[in-house]
mmCIF file of C-alpha atoms in Angstrom:
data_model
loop_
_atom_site.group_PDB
_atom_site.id
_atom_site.type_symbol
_atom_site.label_atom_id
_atom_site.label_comp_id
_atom_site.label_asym_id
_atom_site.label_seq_id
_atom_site.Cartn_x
_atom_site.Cartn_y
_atom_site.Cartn_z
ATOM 1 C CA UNK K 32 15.668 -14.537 -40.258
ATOM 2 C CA UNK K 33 18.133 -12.583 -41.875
ATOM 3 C CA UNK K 34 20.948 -13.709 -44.651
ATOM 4 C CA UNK K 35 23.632 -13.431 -42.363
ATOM 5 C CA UNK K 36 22.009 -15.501 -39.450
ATOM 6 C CA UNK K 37 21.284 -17.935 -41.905
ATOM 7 C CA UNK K 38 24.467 -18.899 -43.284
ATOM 8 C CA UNK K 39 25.969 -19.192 -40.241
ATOM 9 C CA UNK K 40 23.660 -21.754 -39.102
ATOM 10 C CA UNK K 41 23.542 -23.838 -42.163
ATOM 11 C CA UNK K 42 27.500 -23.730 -42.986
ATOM 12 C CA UNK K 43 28.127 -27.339 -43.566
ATOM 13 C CA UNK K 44 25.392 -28.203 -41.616
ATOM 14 C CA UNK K 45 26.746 -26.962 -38.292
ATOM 15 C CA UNK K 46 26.177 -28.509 -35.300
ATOM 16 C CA UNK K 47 25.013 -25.556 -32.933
ATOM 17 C CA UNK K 48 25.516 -27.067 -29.096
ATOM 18 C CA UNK K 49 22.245 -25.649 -27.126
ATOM 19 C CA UNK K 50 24.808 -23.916 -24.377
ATOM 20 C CA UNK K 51 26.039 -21.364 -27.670
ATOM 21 C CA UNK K 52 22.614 -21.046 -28.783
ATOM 22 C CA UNK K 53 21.831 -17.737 -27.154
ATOM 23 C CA UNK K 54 24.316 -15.947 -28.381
ATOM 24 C CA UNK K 55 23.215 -16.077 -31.891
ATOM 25 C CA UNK K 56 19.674 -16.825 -31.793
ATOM 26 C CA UNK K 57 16.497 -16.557 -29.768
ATOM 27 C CA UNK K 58 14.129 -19.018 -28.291
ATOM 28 C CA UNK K 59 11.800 -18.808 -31.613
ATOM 29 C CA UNK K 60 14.164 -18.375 -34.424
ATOM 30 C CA UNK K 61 16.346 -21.747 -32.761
ATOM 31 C CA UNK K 62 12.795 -23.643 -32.588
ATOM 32 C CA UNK K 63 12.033 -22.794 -36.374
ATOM 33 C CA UNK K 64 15.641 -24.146 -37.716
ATOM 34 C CA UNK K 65 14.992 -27.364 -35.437
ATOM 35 C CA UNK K 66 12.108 -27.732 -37.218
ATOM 36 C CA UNK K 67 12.955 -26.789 -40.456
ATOM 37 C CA UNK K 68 16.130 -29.311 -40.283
ATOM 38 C CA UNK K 69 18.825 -26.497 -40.012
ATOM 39 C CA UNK K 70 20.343 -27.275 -37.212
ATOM 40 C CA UNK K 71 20.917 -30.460 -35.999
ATOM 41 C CA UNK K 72 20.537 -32.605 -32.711
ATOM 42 C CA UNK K 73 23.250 -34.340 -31.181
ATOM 43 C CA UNK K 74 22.716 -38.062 -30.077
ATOM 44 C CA UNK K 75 25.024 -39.313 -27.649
ATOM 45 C CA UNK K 76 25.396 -42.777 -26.386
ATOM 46 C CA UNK K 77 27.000 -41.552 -22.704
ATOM 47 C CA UNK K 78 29.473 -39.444 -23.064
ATOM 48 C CA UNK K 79 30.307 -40.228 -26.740
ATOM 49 C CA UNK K 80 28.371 -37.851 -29.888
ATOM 50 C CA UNK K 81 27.257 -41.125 -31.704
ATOM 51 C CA UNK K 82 25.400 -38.540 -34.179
ATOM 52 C CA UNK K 83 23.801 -35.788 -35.365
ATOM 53 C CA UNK K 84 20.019 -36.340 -36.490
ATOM 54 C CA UNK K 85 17.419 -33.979 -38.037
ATOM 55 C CA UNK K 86 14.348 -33.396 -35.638
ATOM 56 C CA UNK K 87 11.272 -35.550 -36.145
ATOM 57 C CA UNK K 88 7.768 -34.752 -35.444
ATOM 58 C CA UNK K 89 5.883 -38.027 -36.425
ATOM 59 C CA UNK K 90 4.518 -38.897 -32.926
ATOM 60 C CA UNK K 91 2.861 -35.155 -32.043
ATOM 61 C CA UNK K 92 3.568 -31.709 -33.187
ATOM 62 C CA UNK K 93 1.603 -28.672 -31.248
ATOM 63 C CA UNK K 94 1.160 -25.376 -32.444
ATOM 64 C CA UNK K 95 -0.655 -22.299 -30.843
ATOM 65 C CA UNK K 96 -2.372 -20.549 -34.140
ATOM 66 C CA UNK K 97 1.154 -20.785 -36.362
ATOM 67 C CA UNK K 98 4.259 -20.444 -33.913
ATOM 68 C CA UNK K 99 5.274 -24.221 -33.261
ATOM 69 C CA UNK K 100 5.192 -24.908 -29.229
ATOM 70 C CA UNK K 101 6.330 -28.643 -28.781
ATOM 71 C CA UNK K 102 6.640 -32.135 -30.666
ATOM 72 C CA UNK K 103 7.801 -35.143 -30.106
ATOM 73 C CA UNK K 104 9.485 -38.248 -33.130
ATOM 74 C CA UNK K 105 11.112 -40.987 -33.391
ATOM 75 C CA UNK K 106 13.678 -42.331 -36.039
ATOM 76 C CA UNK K 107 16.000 -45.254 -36.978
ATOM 77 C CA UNK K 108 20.000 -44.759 -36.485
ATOM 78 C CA UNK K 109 21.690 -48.055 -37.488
ATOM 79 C CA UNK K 110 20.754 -50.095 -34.736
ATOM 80 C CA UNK K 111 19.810 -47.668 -32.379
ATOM 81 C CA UNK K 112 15.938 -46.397 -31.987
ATOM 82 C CA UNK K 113 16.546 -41.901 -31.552
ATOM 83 C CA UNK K 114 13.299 -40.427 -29.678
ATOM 84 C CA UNK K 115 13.328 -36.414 -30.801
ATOM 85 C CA UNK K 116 11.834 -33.983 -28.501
ATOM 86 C CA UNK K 117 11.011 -30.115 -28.679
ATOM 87 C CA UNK K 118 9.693 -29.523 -24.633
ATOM 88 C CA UNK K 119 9.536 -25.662 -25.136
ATOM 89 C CA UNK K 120 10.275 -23.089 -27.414
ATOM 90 C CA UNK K 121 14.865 -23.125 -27.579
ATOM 91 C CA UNK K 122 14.969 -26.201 -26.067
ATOM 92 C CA UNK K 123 15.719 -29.519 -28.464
ATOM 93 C CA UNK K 124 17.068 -32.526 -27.130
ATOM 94 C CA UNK K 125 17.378 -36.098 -29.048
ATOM 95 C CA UNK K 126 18.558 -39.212 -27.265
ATOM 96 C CA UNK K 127 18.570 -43.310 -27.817
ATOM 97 C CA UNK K 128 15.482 -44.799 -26.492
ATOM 98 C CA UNK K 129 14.626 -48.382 -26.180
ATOM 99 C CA UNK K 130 12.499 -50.630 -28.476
ATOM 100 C CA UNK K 131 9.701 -51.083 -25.253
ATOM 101 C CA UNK K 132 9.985 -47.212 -24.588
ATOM 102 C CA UNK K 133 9.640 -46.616 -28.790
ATOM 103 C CA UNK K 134 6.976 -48.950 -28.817
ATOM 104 C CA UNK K 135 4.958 -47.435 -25.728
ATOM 105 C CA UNK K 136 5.056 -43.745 -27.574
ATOM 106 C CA UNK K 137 3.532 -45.174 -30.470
ATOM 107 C CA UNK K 138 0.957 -46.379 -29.068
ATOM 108 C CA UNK K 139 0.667 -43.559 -26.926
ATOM 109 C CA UNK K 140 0.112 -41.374 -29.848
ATOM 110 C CA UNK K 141 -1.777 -44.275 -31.829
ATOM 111 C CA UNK K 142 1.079 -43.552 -34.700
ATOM 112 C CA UNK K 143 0.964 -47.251 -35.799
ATOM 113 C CA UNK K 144 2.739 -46.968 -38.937
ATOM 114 C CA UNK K 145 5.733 -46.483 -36.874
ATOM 115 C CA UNK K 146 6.162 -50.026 -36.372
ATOM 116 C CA UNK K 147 6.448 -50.563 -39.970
ATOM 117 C CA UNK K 148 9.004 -47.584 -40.734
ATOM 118 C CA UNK K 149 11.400 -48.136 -37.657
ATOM 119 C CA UNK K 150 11.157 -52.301 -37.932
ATOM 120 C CA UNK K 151 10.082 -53.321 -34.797
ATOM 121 C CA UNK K 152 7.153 -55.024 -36.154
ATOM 122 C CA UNK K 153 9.065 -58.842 -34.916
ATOM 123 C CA UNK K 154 10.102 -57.252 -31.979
ATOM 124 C CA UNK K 155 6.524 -56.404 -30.914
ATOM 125 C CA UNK K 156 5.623 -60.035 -31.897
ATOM 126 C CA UNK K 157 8.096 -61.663 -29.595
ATOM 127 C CA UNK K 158 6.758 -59.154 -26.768
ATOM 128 C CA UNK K 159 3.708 -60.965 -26.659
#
């Protein structure tokens, strides 16, 4: 990635909306700095931007000999459980997720030290 493209995706962070994210990148290059924490996801609680989170991989991470193809995380905000998803290459998405949906995934992907890291240790005890 050159200098230029670079800087203008980590200025203060930036917030690059996918719709925008043609015009300066391509499907590869916008994968890498979701990966790499460049650019961040939105997380929006309707129609409100609650926040803007780095992409997780600790459920599942694919890649195809060293180009990254999808992944899937999960991560505490506040109160709020985020599930982070890559689906395809240029296509990021995070949104909140509920404790039962946060808890099937980790089982799912038999990440069990989940439980621990995003506290829902009690709330799995009072499922069952």
């Amino acid at each position: 990635m050159n200098t230029k493209l670079e800087n203008k995706i980590k200025e203060d962070s930036v917030l690059v909306e996918a719709s925008g994210i043609d015009e300066i990148l391509n499907e590869e290059e916008y994968t890498n700095a979701v990966v790499n924490g460049d650019i961040l996801l939105p997380v929006y609680d309707w129609n409100k931007m609650i926040a803007q989170v780095q992409w997780k991989g600790n459920l599942n991470t694919i890649y195809v000999g060293d180009n990254f193809v999808c992944g899937k995380g999960l991560l505490r905000l506040e109160n709020h459980i985020v599930l982070t998803e890559i689906l395809s290459p240029g296509f990021a998405q995070a949104h909140l997720t509920t404790k039962v949906h946060a808890i099937n995934l980790i089982a799912e992907y038999k990440q069990y030290h989940l439980f621990d890291e995003l506290n829902l240790n009690e709330y799995l005890i009072e499922l069952v």
